[in-house]
Every structure is written in C-alpha cells, then in structure tokens.
PDB file of C-alpha atoms in Angstrom:
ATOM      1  CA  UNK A  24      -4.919  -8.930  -5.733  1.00 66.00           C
ATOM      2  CA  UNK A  25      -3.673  -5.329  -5.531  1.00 78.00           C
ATOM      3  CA  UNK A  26      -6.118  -2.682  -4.135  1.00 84.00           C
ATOM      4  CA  UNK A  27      -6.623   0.861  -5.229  1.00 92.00           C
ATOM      5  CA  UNK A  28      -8.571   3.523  -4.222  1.00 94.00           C
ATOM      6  CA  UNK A  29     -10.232   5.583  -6.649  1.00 96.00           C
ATOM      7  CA  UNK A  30     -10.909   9.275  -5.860  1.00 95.00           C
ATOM      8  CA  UNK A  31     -12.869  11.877  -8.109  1.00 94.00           C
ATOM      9  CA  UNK A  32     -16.037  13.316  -7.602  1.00 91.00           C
ATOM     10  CA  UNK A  33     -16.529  12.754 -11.740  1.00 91.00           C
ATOM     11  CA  UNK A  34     -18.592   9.532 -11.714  1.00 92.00           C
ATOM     12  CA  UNK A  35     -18.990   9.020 -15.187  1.00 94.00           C
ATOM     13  CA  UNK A  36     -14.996   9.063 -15.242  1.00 94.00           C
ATOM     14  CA  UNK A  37     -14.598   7.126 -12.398  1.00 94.00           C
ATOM     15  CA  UNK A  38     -17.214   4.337 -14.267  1.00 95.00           C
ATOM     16  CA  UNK A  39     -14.576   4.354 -17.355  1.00 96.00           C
ATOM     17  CA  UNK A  40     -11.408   4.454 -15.221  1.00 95.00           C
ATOM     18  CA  UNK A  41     -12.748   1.457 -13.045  1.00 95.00           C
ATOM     19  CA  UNK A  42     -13.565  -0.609 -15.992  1.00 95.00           C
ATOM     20  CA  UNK A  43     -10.398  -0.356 -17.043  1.00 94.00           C
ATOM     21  CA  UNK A  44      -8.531  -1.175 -13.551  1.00 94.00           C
ATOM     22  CA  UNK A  45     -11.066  -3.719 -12.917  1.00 93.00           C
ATOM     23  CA  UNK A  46     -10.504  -5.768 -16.265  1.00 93.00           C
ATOM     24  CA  UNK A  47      -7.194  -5.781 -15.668  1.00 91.00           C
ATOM     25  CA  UNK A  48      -7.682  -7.458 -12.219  1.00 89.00           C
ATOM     26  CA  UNK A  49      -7.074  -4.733  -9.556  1.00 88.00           C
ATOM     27  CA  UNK A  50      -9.667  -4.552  -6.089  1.00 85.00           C
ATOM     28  CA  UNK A  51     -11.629  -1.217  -6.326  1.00 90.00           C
ATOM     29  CA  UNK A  52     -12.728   1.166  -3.835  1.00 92.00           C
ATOM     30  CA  UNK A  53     -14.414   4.482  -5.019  1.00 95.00           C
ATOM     31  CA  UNK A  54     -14.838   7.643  -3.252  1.00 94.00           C
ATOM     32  CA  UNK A  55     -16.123  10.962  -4.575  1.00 94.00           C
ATOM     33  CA  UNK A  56     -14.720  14.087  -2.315  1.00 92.00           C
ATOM     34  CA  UNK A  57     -11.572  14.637   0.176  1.00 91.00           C
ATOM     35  CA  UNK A  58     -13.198  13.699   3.413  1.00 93.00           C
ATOM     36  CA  UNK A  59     -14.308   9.956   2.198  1.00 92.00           C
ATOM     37  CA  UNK A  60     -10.549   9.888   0.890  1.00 92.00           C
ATOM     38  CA  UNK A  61      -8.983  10.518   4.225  1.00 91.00           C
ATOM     39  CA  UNK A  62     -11.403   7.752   5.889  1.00 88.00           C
ATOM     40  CA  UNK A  63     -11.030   5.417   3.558  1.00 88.00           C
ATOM     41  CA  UNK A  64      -6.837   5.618   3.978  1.00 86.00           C
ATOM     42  CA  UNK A  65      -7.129   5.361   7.271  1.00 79.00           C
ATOM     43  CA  UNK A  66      -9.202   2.583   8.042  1.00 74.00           C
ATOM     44  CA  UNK A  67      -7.982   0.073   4.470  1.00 65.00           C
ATOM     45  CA  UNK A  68      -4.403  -0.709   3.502  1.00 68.00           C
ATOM     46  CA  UNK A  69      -3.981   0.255  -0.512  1.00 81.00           C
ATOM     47  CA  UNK A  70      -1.270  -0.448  -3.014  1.00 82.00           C
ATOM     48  CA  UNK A  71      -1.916   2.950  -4.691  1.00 90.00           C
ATOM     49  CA  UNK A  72      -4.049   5.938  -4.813  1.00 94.00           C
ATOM     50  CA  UNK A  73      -5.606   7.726  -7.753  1.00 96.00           C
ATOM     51  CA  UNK A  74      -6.367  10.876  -6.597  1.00 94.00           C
ATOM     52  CA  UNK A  75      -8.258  14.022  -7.996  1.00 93.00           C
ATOM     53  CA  UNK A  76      -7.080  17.374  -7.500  1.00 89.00           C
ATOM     54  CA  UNK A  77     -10.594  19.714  -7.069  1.00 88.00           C
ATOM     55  CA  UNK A  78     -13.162  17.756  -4.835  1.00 87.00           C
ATOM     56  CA  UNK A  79     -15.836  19.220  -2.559  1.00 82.00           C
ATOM     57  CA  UNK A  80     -14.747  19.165   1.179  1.00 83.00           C
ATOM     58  CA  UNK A  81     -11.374  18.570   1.048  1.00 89.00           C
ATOM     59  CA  UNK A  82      -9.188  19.222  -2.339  1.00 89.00           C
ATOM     60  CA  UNK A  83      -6.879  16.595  -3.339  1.00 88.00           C
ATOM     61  CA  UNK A  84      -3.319  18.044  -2.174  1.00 90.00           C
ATOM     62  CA  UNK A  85      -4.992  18.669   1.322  1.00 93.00           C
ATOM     63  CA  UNK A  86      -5.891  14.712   1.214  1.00 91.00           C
ATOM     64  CA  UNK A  87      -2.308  13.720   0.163  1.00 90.00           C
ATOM     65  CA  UNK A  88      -0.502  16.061   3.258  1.00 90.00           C
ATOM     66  CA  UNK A  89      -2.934  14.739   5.845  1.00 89.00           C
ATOM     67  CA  UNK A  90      -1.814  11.394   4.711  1.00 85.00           C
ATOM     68  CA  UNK A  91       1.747  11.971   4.559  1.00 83.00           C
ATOM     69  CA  UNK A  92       1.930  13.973   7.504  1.00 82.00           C
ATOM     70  CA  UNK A  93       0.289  11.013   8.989  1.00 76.00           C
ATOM     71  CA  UNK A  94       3.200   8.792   8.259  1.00 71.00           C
ATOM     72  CA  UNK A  95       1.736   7.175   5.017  1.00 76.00           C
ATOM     73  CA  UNK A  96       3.834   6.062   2.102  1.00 74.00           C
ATOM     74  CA  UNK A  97       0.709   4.649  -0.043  1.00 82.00           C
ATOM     75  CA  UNK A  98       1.693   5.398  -3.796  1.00 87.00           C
ATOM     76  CA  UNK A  99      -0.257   8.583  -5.561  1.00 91.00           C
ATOM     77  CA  UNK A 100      -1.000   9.391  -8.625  1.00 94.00           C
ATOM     78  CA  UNK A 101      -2.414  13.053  -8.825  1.00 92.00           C
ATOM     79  CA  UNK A 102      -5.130  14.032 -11.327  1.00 92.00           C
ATOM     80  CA  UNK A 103      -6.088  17.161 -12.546  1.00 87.00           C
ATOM     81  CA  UNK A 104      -7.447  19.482 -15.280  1.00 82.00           C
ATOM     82  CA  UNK A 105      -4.800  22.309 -14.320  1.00 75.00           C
ATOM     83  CA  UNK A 106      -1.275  22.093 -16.949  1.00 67.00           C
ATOM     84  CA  UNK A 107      -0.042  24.538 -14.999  1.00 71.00           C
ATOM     85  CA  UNK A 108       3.892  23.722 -13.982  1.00 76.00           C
ATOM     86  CA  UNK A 109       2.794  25.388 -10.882  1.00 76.00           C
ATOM     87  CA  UNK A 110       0.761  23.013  -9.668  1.00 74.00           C
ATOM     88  CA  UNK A 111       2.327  19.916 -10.578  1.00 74.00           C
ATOM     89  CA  UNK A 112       5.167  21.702  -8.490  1.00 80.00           C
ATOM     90  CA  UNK A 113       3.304  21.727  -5.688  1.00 81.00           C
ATOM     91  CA  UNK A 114       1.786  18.430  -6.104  1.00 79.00           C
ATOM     92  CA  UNK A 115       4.831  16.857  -6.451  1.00 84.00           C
ATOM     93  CA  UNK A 116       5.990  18.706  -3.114  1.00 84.00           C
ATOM     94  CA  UNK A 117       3.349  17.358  -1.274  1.00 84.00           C
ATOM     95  CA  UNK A 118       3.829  14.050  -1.516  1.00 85.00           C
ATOM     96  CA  UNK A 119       2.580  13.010  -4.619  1.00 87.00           C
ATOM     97  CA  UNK A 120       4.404  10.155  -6.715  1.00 88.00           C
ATOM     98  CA  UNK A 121       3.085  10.871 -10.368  1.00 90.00           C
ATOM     99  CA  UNK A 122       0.440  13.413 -12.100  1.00 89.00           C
ATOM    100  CA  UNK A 123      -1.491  12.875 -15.301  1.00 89.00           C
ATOM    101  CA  UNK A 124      -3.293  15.833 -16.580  1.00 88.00           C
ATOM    102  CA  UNK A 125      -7.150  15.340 -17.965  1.00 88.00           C
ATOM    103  CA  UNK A 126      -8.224  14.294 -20.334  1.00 89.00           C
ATOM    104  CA  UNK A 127      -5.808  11.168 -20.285  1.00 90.00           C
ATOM    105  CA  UNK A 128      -6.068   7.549 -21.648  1.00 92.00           C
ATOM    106  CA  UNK A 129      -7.120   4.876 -19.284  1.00 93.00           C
ATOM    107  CA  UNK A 130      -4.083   2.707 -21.015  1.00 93.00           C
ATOM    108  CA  UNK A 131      -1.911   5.538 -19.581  1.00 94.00           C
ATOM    109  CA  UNK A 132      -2.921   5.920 -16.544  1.00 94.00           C
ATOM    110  CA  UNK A 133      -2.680   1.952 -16.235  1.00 93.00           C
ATOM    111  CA  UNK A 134       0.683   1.934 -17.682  1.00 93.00           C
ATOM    112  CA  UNK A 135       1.753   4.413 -14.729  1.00 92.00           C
ATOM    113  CA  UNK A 136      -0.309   2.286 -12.512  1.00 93.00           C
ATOM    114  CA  UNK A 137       1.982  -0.476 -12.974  1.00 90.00           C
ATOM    115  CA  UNK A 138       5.362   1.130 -12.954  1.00 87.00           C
ATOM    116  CA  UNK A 139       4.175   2.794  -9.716  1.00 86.00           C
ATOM    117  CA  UNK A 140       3.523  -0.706  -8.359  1.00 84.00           C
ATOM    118  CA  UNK A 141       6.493  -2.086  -9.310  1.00 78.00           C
ATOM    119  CA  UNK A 142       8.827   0.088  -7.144  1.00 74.00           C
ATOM    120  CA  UNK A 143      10.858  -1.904  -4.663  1.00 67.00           C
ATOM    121  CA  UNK A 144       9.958  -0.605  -0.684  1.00 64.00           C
ATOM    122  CA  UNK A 145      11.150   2.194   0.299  1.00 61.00           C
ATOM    123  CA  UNK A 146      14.623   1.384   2.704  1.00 58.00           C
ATOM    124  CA  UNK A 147      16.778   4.499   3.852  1.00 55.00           C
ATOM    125  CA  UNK A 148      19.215   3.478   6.499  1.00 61.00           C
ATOM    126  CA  UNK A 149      17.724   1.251   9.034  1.00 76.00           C
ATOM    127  CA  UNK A 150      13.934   2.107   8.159  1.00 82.00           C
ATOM    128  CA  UNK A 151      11.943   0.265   5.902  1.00 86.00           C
ATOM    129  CA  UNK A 152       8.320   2.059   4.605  1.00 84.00           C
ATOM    130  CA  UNK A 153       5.541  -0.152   2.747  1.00 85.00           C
ATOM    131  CA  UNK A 154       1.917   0.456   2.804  1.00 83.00           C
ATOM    132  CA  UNK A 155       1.338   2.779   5.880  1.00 84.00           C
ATOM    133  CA  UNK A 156       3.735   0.519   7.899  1.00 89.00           C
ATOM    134  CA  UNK A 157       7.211   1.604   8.890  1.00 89.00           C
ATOM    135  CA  UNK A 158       9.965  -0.412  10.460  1.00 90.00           C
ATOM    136  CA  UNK A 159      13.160   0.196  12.020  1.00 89.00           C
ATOM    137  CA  UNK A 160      15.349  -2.923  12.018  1.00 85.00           C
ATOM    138  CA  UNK A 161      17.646  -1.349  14.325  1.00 82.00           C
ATOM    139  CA  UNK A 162      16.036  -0.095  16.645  1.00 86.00           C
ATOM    140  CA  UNK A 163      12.957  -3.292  16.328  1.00 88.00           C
ATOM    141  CA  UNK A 164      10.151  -1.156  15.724  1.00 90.00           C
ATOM    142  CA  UNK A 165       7.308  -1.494  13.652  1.00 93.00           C
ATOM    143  CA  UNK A 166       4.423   1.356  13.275  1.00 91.00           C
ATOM    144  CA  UNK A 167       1.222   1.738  11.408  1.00 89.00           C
ATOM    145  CA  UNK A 168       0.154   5.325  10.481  1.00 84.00           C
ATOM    146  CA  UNK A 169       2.695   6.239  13.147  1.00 84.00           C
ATOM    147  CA  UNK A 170       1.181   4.966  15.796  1.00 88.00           C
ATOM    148  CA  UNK A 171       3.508   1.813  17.362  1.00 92.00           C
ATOM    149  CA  UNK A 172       2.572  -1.980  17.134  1.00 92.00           C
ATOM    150  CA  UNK A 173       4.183  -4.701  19.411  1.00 92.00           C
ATOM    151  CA  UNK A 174       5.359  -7.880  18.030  1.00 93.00           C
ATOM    152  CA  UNK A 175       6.873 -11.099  19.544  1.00 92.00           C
ATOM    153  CA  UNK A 176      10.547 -10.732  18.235  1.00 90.00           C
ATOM    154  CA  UNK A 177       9.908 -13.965  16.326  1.00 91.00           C
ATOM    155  CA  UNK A 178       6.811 -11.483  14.713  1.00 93.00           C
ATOM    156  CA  UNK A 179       9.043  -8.876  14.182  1.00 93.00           C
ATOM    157  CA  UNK A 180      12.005 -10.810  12.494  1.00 92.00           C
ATOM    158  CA  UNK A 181       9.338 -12.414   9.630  1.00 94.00           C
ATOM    159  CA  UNK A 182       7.381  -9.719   9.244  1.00 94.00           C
ATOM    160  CA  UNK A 183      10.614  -7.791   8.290  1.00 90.00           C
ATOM    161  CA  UNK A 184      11.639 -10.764   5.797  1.00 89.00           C
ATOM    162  CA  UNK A 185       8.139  -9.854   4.424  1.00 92.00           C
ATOM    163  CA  UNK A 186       9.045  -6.263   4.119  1.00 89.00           C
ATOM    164  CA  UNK A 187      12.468  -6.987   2.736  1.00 85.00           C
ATOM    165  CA  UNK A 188      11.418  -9.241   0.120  1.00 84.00           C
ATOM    166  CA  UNK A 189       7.711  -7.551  -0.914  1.00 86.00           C
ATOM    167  CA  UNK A 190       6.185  -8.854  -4.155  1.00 83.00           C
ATOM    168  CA  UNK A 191       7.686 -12.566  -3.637  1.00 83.00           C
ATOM    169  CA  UNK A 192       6.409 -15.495  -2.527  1.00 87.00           C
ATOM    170  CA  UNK A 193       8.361 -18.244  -0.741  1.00 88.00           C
ATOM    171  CA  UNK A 194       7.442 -21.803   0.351  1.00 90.00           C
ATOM    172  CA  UNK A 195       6.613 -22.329   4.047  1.00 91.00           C
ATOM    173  CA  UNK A 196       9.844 -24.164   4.418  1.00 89.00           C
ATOM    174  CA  UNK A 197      12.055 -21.319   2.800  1.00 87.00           C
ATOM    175  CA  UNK A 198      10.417 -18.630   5.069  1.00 90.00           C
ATOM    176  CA  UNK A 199      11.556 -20.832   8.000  1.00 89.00           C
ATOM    177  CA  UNK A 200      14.817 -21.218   6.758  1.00 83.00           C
ATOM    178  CA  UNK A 201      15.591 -17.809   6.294  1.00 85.00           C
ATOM    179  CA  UNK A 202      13.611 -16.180   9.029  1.00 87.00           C
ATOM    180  CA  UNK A 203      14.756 -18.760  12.131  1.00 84.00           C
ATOM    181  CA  UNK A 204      17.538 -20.728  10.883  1.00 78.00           C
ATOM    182  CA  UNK A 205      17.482 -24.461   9.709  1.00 70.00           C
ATOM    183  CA  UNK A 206      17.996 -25.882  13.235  1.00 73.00           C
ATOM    184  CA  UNK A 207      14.918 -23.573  14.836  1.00 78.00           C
ATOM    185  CA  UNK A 208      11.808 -25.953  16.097  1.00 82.00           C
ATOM    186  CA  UNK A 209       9.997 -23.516  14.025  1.00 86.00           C
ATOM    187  CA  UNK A 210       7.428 -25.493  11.861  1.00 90.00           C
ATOM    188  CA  UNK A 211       4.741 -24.777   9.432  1.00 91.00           C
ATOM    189  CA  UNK A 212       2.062 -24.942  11.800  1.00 93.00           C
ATOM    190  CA  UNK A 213       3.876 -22.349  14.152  1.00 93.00           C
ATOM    191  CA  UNK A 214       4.703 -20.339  11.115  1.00 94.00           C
ATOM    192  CA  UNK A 215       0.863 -19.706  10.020  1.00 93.00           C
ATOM    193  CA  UNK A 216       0.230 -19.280  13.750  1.00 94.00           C
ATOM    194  CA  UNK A 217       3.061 -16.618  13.615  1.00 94.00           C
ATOM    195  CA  UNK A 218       1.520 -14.785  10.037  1.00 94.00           C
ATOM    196  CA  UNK A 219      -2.111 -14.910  11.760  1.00 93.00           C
ATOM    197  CA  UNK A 220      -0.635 -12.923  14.975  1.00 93.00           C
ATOM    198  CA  UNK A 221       1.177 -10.246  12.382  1.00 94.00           C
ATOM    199  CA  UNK A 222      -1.981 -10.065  10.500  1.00 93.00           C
ATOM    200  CA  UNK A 223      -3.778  -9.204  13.671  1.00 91.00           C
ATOM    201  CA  UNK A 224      -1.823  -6.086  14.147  1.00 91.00           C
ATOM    202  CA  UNK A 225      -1.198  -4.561  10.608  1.00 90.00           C
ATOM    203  CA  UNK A 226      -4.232  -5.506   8.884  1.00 86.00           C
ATOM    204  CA  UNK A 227      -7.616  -3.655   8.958  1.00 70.00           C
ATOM    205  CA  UNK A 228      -9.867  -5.972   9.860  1.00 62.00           C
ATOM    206  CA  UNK A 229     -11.429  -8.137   6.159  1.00 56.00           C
ATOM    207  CA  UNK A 230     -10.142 -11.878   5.614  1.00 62.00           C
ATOM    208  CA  UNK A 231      -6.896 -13.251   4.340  1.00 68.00           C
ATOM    209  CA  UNK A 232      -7.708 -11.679   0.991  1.00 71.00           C
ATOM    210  CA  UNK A 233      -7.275  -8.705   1.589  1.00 76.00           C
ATOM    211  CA  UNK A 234      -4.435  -8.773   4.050  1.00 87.00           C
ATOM    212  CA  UNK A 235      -0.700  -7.605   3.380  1.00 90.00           C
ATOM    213  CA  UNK A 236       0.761 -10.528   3.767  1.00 93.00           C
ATOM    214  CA  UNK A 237      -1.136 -12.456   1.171  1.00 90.00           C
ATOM    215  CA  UNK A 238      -1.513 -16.313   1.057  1.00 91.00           C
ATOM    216  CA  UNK A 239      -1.313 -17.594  -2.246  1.00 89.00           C
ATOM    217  CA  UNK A 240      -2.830 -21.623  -2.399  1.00 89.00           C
ATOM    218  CA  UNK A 241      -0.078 -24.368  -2.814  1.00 87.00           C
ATOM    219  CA  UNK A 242       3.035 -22.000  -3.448  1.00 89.00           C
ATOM    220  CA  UNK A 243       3.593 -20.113   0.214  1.00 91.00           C
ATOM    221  CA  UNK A 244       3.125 -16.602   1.462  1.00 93.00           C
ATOM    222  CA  UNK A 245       4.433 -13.012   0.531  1.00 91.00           C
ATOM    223  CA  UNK A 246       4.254  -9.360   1.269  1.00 90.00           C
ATOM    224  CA  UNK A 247       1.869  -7.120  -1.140  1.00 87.00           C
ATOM    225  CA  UNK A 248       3.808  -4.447  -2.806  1.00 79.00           C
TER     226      UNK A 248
END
C-alpha cells in the first residue's frame, strides 16, 4: 500500500481530499502546519507528499527546502490559493514536483497523484535516489536522509536490485538468481534473513507493512515506488 502524507492546515479540505485518497486505497497520514510536516518526513518513509503552501509555523516551500536540502527525493505536489506564475516559479525551484492551484478536483489531484507515482527512480550516473534513500553503486554506498548506512555487501547488492527494479515483484527464487547467481548457496531462508537485516536499516521502525521493501503473500518481494 502506498503512503502519503497529507499537509494543510484546512481540515475540512483535508476530510474531502482523504476520502478520496483513502477510497482509492492509499495509507494516510495528516498534518496541519510546517513543523508537524518536517517531523513527520523525517521519522516515516512516504511515496508522495501533498503539501500546502501557507501554514502556521513553517510555510510550505520552507518544508520542501528543509527536506531537500536534507537529501530527500519524496515526490511533492504543492498546493496553493496563489495563480501567480511567480510562485509556482519558485515552487518549482525549490524542489517541488507538481502544483495544483485551489480550488481543484479531488479526481485531479488523484490523477496527478498517480502519474507522480508512476515515475521510474531517479538514476543519474552511478547514483540511484528512491524514497529518502540514495545509493551509489560505484562507489557501494547507501544513505538515508544523508546520513550513511552499512550493509553486508550481500545487503547492499539486493537492496540495489530492489532499487533498480522498484514497483516489481519477483519470486524468491528469481531474486536469488539475479542478485547471487544460480550456483550461490543463497536460499530462501537466507534471502528473508537478508530482506529483514535491510529492513532494519532503511525502515522507520512499524511492521512489514509498512516497510520499503514490501512482502506481498504467495508472489515474492519488491521495492515501493
């Protein structure tokens, strides 16, 4: 299940918007001013943020360059009541992926949701950037909010099949094929052993329903997008 986080200190918006995302089978969290925003990205790994520009405490562009200056690559979708070319310009600038201007449609801002979500990872040169994790396949390092994570190299070399290949699932047997080679002494046990160590380091704490690497019953494993 994807995750989003919801930001806008209009609650009776955030009630329609969240009826919408929730019907069509997202995971919710909803936060009304900048400060809540920044904790919130920095303690839970989301697919996408939808993200109000005028909040109390912190505004929304100051949200979206703490988190980019922090290394995060979460997709954003600005919001605000301002047409103004101006500040789309400078949302866009920031960091931000896509704007909608209120009042929208729910249907739109789902349908932007979606193309948003289906955007490969982001891969320039040797570094790959998904979620708020960054690796450099040349270099074998991984990082999370820019702050470095060590894996066995065994770790490293699945979780960047995971990265590679986000948004599909593969059998146990294909991940070992194409991770460690048809004559490794890898097996499936020592494969979910390997997942549950990667988890460990990436994830924020929560169960295997809410991790990246998502386990999905009698089919394999994959990497969110």
């Amino acid at each position: 299940m994807q995750k989003i986080l919801l930001v806008d200190d209009d609650e009776p918006l955030c009630l329609v918007v969240s009826e919408r995302l929730l019907a069509e089978g997202y995971s919710l969290d909803i936060v009304h001013n900048g400060e809540d925003a920044c904790e919130y990205l920095a303690m839970g790994a989301y697919d996408l943020v939808v993200l109000d520009w005028s909040m109390p405490k912190m505004t929304g562009v100051e949200v979206l360059r703490k988190h980019r200056a922090a290394g995060g690559q979460t997709p954003i979708i600005m919001l605000t009541g301002n047409a103004s070319i101006q500040e789309k310009e400078e949302g866009l600038d920031s960091g931000a992926d896509d704007y909608l201007t209120k009042p929208f449609s729910t249907k739109e801002l789902s349908a932007r949701i979606r193309a948003l979500l289906r955007r490969p990872p982001a891969i320039v040169g040797d570094t790959i950037k998904l979620h708020d994790l960054e690796l450099d396949t040349k270099g074998h390092r991984i990082s999370k909010n820019g702050a470095e994570i060590r894996l066995q190299p065994g770790d490293f070399a699945l979780l960047e099949f995971f990265m590679k290949n986000a948004g599909a699932v593969f059998s146990p047997e294909a991940i070992i094929q194409r991770v460690w080679g048809h004559e490794s002494e890898a097996s499936v046990d020592s494969l979910r052993t390997s997942i549950k160590r990667i988890r460990q380091k990436i994830d924020n704490g929560g169960d295997d329903s809410t991790s990246l690497i998502e386990t999905v019953p009698r089919v394999g494993y994959g990497m969110r997008k």
